[in-house]
Short mmCIF file of C-alpha atoms in Angstrom, two decimals:
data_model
loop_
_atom_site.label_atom_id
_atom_site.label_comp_id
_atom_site.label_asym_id
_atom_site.label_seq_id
_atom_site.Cartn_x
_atom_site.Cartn_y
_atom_site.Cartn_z
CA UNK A 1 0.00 0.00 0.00
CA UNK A 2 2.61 2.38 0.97
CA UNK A 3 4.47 1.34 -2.00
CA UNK A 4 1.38 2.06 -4.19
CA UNK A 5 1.42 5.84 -3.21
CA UNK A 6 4.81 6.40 -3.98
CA UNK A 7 4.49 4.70 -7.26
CA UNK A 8 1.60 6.84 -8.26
CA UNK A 9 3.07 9.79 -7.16
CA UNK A 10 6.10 9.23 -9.31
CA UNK A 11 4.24 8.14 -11.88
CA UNK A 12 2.96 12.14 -11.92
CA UNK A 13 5.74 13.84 -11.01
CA UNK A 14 7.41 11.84 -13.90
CA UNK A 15 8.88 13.78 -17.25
CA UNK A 16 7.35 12.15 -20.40
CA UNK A 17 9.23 13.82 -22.86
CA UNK A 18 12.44 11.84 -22.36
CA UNK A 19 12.47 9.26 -24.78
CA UNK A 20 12.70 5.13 -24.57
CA UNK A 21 16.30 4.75 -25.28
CA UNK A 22 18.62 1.59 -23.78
CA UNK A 23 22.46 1.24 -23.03
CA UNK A 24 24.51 1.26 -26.41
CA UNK A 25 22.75 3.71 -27.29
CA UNK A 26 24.26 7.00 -28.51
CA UNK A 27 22.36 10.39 -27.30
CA UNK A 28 22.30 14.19 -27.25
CA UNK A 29 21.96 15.23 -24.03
CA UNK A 30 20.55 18.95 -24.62
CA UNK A 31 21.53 20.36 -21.12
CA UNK A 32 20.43 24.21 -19.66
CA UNK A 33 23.80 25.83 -18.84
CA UNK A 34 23.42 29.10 -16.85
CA UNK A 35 26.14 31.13 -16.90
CA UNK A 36 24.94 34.41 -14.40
CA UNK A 37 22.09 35.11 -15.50
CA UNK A 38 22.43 33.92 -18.63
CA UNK A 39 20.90 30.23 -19.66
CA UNK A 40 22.02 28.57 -22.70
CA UNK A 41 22.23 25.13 -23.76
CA UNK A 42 25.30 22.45 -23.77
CA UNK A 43 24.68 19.34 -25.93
CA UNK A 44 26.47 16.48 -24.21
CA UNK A 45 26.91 13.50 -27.05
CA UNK A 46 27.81 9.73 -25.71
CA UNK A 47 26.95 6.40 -25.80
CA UNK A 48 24.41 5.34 -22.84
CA UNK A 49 26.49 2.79 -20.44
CA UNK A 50 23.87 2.82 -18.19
CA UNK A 51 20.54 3.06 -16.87
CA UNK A 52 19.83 3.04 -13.61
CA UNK A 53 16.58 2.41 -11.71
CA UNK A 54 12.84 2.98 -12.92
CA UNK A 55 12.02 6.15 -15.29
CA UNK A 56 10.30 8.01 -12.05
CA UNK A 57 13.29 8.19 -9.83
CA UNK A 58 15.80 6.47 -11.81
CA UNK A 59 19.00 8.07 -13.76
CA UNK A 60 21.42 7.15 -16.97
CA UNK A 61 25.01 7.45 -17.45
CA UNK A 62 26.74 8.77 -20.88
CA UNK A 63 29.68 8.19 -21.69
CA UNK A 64 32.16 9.95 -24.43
CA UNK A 65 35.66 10.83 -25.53
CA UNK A 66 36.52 14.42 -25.38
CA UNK A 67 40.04 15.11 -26.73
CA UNK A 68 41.37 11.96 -25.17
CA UNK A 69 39.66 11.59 -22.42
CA UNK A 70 36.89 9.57 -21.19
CA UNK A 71 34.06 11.85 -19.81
CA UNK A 72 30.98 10.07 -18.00
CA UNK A 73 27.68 12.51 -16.71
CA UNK A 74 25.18 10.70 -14.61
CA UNK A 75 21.84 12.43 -15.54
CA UNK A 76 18.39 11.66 -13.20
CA UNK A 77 15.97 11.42 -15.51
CA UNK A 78 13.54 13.71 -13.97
CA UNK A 79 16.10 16.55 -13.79
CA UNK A 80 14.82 19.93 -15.37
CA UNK A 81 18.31 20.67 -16.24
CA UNK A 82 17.36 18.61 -19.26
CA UNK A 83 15.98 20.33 -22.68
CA UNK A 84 15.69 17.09 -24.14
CA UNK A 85 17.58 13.75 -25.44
CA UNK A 86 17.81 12.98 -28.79
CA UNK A 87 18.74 9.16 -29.54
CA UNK A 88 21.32 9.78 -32.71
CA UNK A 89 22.10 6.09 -33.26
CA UNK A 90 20.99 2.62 -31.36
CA UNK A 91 23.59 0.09 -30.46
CA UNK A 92 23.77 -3.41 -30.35
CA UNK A 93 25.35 -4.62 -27.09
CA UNK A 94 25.00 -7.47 -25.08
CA UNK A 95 24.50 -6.44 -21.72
CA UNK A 96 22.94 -3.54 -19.39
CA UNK A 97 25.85 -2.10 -18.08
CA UNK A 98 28.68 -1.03 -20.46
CA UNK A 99 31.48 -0.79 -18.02
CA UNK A 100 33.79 -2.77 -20.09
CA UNK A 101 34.17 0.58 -22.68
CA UNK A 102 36.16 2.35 -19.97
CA UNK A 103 39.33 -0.06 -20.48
CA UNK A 104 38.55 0.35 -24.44
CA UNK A 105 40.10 2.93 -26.38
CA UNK A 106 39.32 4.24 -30.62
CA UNK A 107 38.37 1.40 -32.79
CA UNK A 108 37.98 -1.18 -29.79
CA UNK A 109 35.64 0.50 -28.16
CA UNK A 110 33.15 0.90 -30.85
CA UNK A 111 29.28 -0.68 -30.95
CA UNK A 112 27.75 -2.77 -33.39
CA UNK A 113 24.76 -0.45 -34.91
CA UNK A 114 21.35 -1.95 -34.61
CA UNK A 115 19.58 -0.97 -37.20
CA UNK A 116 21.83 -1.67 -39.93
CA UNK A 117 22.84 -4.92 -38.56
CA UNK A 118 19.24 -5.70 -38.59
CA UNK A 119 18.96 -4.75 -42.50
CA UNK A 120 22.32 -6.98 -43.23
CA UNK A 121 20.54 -10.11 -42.30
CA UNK A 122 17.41 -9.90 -44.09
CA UNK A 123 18.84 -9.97 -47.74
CA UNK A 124 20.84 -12.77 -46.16
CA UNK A 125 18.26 -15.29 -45.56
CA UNK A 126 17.09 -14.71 -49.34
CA UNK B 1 1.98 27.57 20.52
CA UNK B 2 2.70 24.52 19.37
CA UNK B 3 0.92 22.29 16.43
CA UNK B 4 1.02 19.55 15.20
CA UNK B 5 -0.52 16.47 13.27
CA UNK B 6 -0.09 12.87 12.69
CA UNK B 7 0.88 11.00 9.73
CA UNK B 8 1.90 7.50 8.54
CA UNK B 9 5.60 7.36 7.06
CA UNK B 10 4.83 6.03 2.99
CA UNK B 11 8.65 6.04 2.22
CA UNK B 12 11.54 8.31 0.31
CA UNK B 13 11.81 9.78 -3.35
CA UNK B 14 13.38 13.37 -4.80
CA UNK B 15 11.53 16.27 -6.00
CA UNK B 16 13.04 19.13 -7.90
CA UNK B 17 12.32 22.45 -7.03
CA UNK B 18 13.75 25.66 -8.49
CA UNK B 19 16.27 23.18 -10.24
CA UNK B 20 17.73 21.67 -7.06
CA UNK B 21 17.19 18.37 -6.25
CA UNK B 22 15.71 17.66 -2.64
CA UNK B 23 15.33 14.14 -0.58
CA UNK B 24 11.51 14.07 0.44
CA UNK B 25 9.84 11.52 2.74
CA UNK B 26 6.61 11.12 1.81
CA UNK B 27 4.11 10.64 4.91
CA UNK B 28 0.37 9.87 4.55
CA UNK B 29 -1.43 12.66 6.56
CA UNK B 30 -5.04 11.77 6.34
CA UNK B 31 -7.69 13.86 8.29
CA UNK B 32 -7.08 13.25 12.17
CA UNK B 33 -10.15 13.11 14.21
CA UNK B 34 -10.33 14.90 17.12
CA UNK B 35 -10.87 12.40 20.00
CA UNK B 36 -10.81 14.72 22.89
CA UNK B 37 -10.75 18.90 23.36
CA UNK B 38 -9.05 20.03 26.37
CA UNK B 39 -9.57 23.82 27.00
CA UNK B 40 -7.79 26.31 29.17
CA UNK B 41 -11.53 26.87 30.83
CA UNK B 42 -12.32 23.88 31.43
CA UNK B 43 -11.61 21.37 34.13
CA UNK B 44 -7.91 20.45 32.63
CA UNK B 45 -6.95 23.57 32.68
CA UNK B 46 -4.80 23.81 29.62
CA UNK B 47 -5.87 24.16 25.65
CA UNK B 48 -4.75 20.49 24.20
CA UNK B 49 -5.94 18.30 21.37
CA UNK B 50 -5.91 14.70 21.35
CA UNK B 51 -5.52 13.39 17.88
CA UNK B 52 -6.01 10.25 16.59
CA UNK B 53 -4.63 8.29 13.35
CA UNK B 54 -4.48 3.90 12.05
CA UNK B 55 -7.50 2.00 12.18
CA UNK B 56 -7.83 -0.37 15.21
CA UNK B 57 -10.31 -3.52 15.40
CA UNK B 58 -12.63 -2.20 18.49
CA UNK B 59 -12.30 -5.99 19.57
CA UNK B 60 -8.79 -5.17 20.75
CA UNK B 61 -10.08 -1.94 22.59
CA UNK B 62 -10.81 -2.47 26.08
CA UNK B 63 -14.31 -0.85 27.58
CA UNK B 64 -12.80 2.34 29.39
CA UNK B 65 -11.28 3.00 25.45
CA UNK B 66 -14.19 2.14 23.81
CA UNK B 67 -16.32 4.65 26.25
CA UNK B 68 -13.54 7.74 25.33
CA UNK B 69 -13.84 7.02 21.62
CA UNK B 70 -17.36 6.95 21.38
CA UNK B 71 -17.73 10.26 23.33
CA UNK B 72 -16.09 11.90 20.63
CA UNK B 73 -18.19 9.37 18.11
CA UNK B 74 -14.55 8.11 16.72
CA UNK B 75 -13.65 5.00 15.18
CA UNK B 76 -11.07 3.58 17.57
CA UNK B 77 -7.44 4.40 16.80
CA UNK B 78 -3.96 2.93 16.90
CA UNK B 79 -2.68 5.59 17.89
CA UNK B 80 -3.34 8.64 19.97
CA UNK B 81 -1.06 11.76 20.88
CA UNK B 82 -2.12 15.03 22.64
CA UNK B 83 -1.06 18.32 21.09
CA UNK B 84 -0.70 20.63 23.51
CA UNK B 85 -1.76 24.65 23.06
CA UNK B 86 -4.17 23.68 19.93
CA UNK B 87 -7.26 24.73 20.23
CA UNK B 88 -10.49 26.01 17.54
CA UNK B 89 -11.70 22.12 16.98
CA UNK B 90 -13.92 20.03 18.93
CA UNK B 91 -14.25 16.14 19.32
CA UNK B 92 -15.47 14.27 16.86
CA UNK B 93 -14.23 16.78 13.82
CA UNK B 94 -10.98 16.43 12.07
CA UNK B 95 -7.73 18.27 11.56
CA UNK B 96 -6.19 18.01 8.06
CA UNK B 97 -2.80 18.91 7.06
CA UNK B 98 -3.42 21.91 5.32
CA UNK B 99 -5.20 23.28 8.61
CA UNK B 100 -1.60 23.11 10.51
CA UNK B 101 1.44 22.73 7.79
CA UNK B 102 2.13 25.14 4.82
CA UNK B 103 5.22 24.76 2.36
CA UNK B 104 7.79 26.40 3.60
CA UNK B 105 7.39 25.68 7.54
CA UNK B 106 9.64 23.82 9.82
CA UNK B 107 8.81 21.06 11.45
CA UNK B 108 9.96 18.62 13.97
CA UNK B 109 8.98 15.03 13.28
CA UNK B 110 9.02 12.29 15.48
CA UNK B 111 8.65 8.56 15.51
CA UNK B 112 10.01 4.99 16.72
CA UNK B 113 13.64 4.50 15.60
CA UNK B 114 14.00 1.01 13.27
CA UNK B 115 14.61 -1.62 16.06
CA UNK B 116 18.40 -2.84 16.21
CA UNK B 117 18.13 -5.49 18.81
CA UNK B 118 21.10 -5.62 21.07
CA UNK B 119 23.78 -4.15 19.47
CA UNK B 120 27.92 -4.55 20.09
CA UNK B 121 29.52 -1.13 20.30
CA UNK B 122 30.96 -0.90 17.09
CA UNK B 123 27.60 -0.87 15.95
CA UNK B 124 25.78 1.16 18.29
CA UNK B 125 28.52 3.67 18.76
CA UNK B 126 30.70 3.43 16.00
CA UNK B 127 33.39 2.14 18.13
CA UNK B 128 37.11 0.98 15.84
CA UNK B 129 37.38 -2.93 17.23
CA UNK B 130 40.19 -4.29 16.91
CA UNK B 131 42.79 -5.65 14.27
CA UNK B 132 42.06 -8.65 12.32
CA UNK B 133 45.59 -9.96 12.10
CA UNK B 134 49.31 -8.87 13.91
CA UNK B 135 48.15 -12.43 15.97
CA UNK B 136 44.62 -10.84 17.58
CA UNK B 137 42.50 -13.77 18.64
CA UNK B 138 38.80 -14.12 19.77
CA UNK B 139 38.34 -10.14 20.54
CA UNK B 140 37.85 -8.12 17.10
CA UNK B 141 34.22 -6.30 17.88
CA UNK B 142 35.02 -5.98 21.28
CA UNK B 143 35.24 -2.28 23.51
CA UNK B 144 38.33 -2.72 24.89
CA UNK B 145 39.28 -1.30 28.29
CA UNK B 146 36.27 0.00 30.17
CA UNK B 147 37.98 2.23 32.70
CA UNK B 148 41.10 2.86 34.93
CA UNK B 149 42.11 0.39 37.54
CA UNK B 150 41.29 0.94 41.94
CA UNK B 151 40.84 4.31 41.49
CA UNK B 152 37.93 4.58 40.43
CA UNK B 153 37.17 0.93 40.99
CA UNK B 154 34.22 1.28 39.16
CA UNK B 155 32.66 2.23 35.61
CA UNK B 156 31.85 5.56 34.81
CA UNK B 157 28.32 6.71 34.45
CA UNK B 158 27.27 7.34 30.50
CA UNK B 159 29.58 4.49 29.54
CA UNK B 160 29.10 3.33 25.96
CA UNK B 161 28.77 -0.14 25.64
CA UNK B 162 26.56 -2.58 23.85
CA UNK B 163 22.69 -2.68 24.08
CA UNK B 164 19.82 -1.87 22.79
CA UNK B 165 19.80 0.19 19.67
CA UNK B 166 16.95 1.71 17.98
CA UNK B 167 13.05 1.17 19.20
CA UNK B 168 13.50 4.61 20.70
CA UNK B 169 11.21 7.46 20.32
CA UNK B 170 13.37 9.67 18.18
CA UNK B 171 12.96 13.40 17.20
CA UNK B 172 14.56 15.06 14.19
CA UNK B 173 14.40 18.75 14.15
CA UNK B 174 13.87 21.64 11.51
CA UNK B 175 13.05 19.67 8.16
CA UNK B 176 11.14 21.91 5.99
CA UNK B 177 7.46 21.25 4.20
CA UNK B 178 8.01 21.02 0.70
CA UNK B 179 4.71 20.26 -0.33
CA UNK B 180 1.29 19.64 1.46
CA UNK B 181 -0.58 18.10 -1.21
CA UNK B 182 -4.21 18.41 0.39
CA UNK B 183 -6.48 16.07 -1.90
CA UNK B 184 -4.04 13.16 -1.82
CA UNK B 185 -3.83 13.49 1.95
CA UNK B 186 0.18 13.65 1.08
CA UNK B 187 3.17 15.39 3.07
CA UNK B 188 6.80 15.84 1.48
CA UNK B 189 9.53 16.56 3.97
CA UNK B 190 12.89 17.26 3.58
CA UNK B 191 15.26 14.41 4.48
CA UNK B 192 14.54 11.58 6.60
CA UNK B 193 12.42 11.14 9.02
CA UNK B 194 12.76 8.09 12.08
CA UNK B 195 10.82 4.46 12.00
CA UNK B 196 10.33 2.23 9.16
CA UNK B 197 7.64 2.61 6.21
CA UNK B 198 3.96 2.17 7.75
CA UNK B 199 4.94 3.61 11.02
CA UNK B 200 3.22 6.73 12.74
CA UNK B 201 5.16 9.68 13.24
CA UNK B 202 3.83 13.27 15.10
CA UNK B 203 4.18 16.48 12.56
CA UNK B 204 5.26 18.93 15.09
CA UNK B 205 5.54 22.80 13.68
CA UNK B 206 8.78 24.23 15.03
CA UNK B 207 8.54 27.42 16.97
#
């Protein structure tokens, strides 16, 4: 019961507008930057390593090179800071969490692309 | 004066407001009747409201109960607390939480600590133990020395040493209302708040 009224109230408090995306995924994080009083937006692009919890409550983890180095944000997913995520490519990976990419570096640390693996196999079986 | 309500602890979740992200505890505060009105006229001598919240089968209310409860025509309760200095209500109505809390107040909130069972001191009191290795044997959670030798000949007073931890009625002091959200019967309250999920906690405004 007590769960129940947490659940719905998450369930309202909730933003919708964040779409269904999974780990291997690669996003644009569109994040509000204010600078003063100034507010301006920072696009933060990297593949999804991580998702963590339900949508309510729950947060992802992006991960990307930048000049070199590995960069990893943890964004909740209810956090206004967020514009919006745009999903630029799906990925085809073979578990939830993608920890293994931090030891890869360049070509090794690339993921198989869904969608066009998924077109590759059709003509295949032709 | 002092007000104050109770409520039933639903659990923990976040909330953004003005950007910032804040720990709430949600706690249930439905409509608590008034059982009894004590009034500074009257033969207690002192303004007081005892408030009631939980449902209770009236089989495992004895007589004397069930003869104070239906005086104020009240569905017996599982729990009752007095509030002193409120006044305005009489038995039998009910306070909600949007007659005592606002956003924005303080509050105390108190409830029954999460039961421990007897607990060693490192535990309890966040005592160091001892080392695992360098040829330690059978003491590793233990206190250690408990005082001086034949003078004092005795243990201090205040001592910290294993026991009973938690099942205690526990206060915490100035969380603020960040929401009274009246037609769910719903409180959010910065950071946590004692006892487990389900349990009954008093709403106290601070002063």
């Amino acid at each position: 019961m007590a769960d129940l009224i947490l659940q719905e109230l998450e369930r309202e408090t909730m933003r919708t507008d964040i779409p269904q995306f999974y780990p291997g995924d690669t996003v644009s994080v569109h994040t509000r930057v204010t600078e003063g009083s100034k507010e301006r937006i920072q696009v933060f692009r990297g593949t999804v390593i991580r998702i963590c919890g339900r949508f309510g409550r729950g947060s992802f983890t992006v991960r990307k090179v930048s000049s070199g180095i590995g960069v990893e944000r943890v964004f909740p997913f209810n956090s206004p800071s967020i514009a919006k995520v745009v999903i630029e490519r799906k990925g085809k990976v073979r578990r939830a969490r993608l920890y293994y990419l931090r030891d890869r570096i360049g070509k090794a640390a690339r993921i198989r692309d869904k969608t066009v693996e998924a077109k590759k196999k059709k003509p295949a079986k032709d | 004066m002092p007000k104050g309500i109770l409520g039933r602890k639903i659990g923990m979740t976040h909330v953004y407001r003005q950007g910032v992200q804040i720990a709430v505890t949600v706690i249930e505060v439905e409509p608590n009747p008034v059982v009894q009105a004590k009034t500074a006229g009257g033969k207690d001598g002192y303004d007081a409201l005892q408030l009631g919240y939980g449902r209770k089968s009236v089989r495992r209310v004895n007589k004397p109960m069930q003869g104070h409860y239906e005086r104020a025509g009240v569905e017996p309760k599982r729990v009752l607390r007095e509030f002193r200095g409120m006044n305005g209500f009489e038995a039998g109505e009910a306070v909600s939480a949007g007659d005592v809390l606002a956003a924005g107040d303080l509050v105390i909130v108190r409830g029954r600590s999460r039961g421990r069972g007897f607990a060693g001191v490192m535990k309890r009191h966040g005592f160091s133990g001892h080392k695992a290795s360098h040829g330690t044997h059978e003491s590793f959670r233990g206190a250690g020395s408990i005082g001086a030798s034949a003078d004092p000949s005795r243990v201090w007073k205040g001592k910290r040493m294993p026991g009973q931890m938690g099942n205690a009625v526990t206060a915490v002091k100035n969380l603020e209302i960040i929401d009274v959200i009246g037609e769910k019967n719903l409180v959010l309250v910065s950071g946590a708040v004692p006892g487990s999920r389900n349990s009954i906690v008093e709403i106290i405004k601070s002063e």
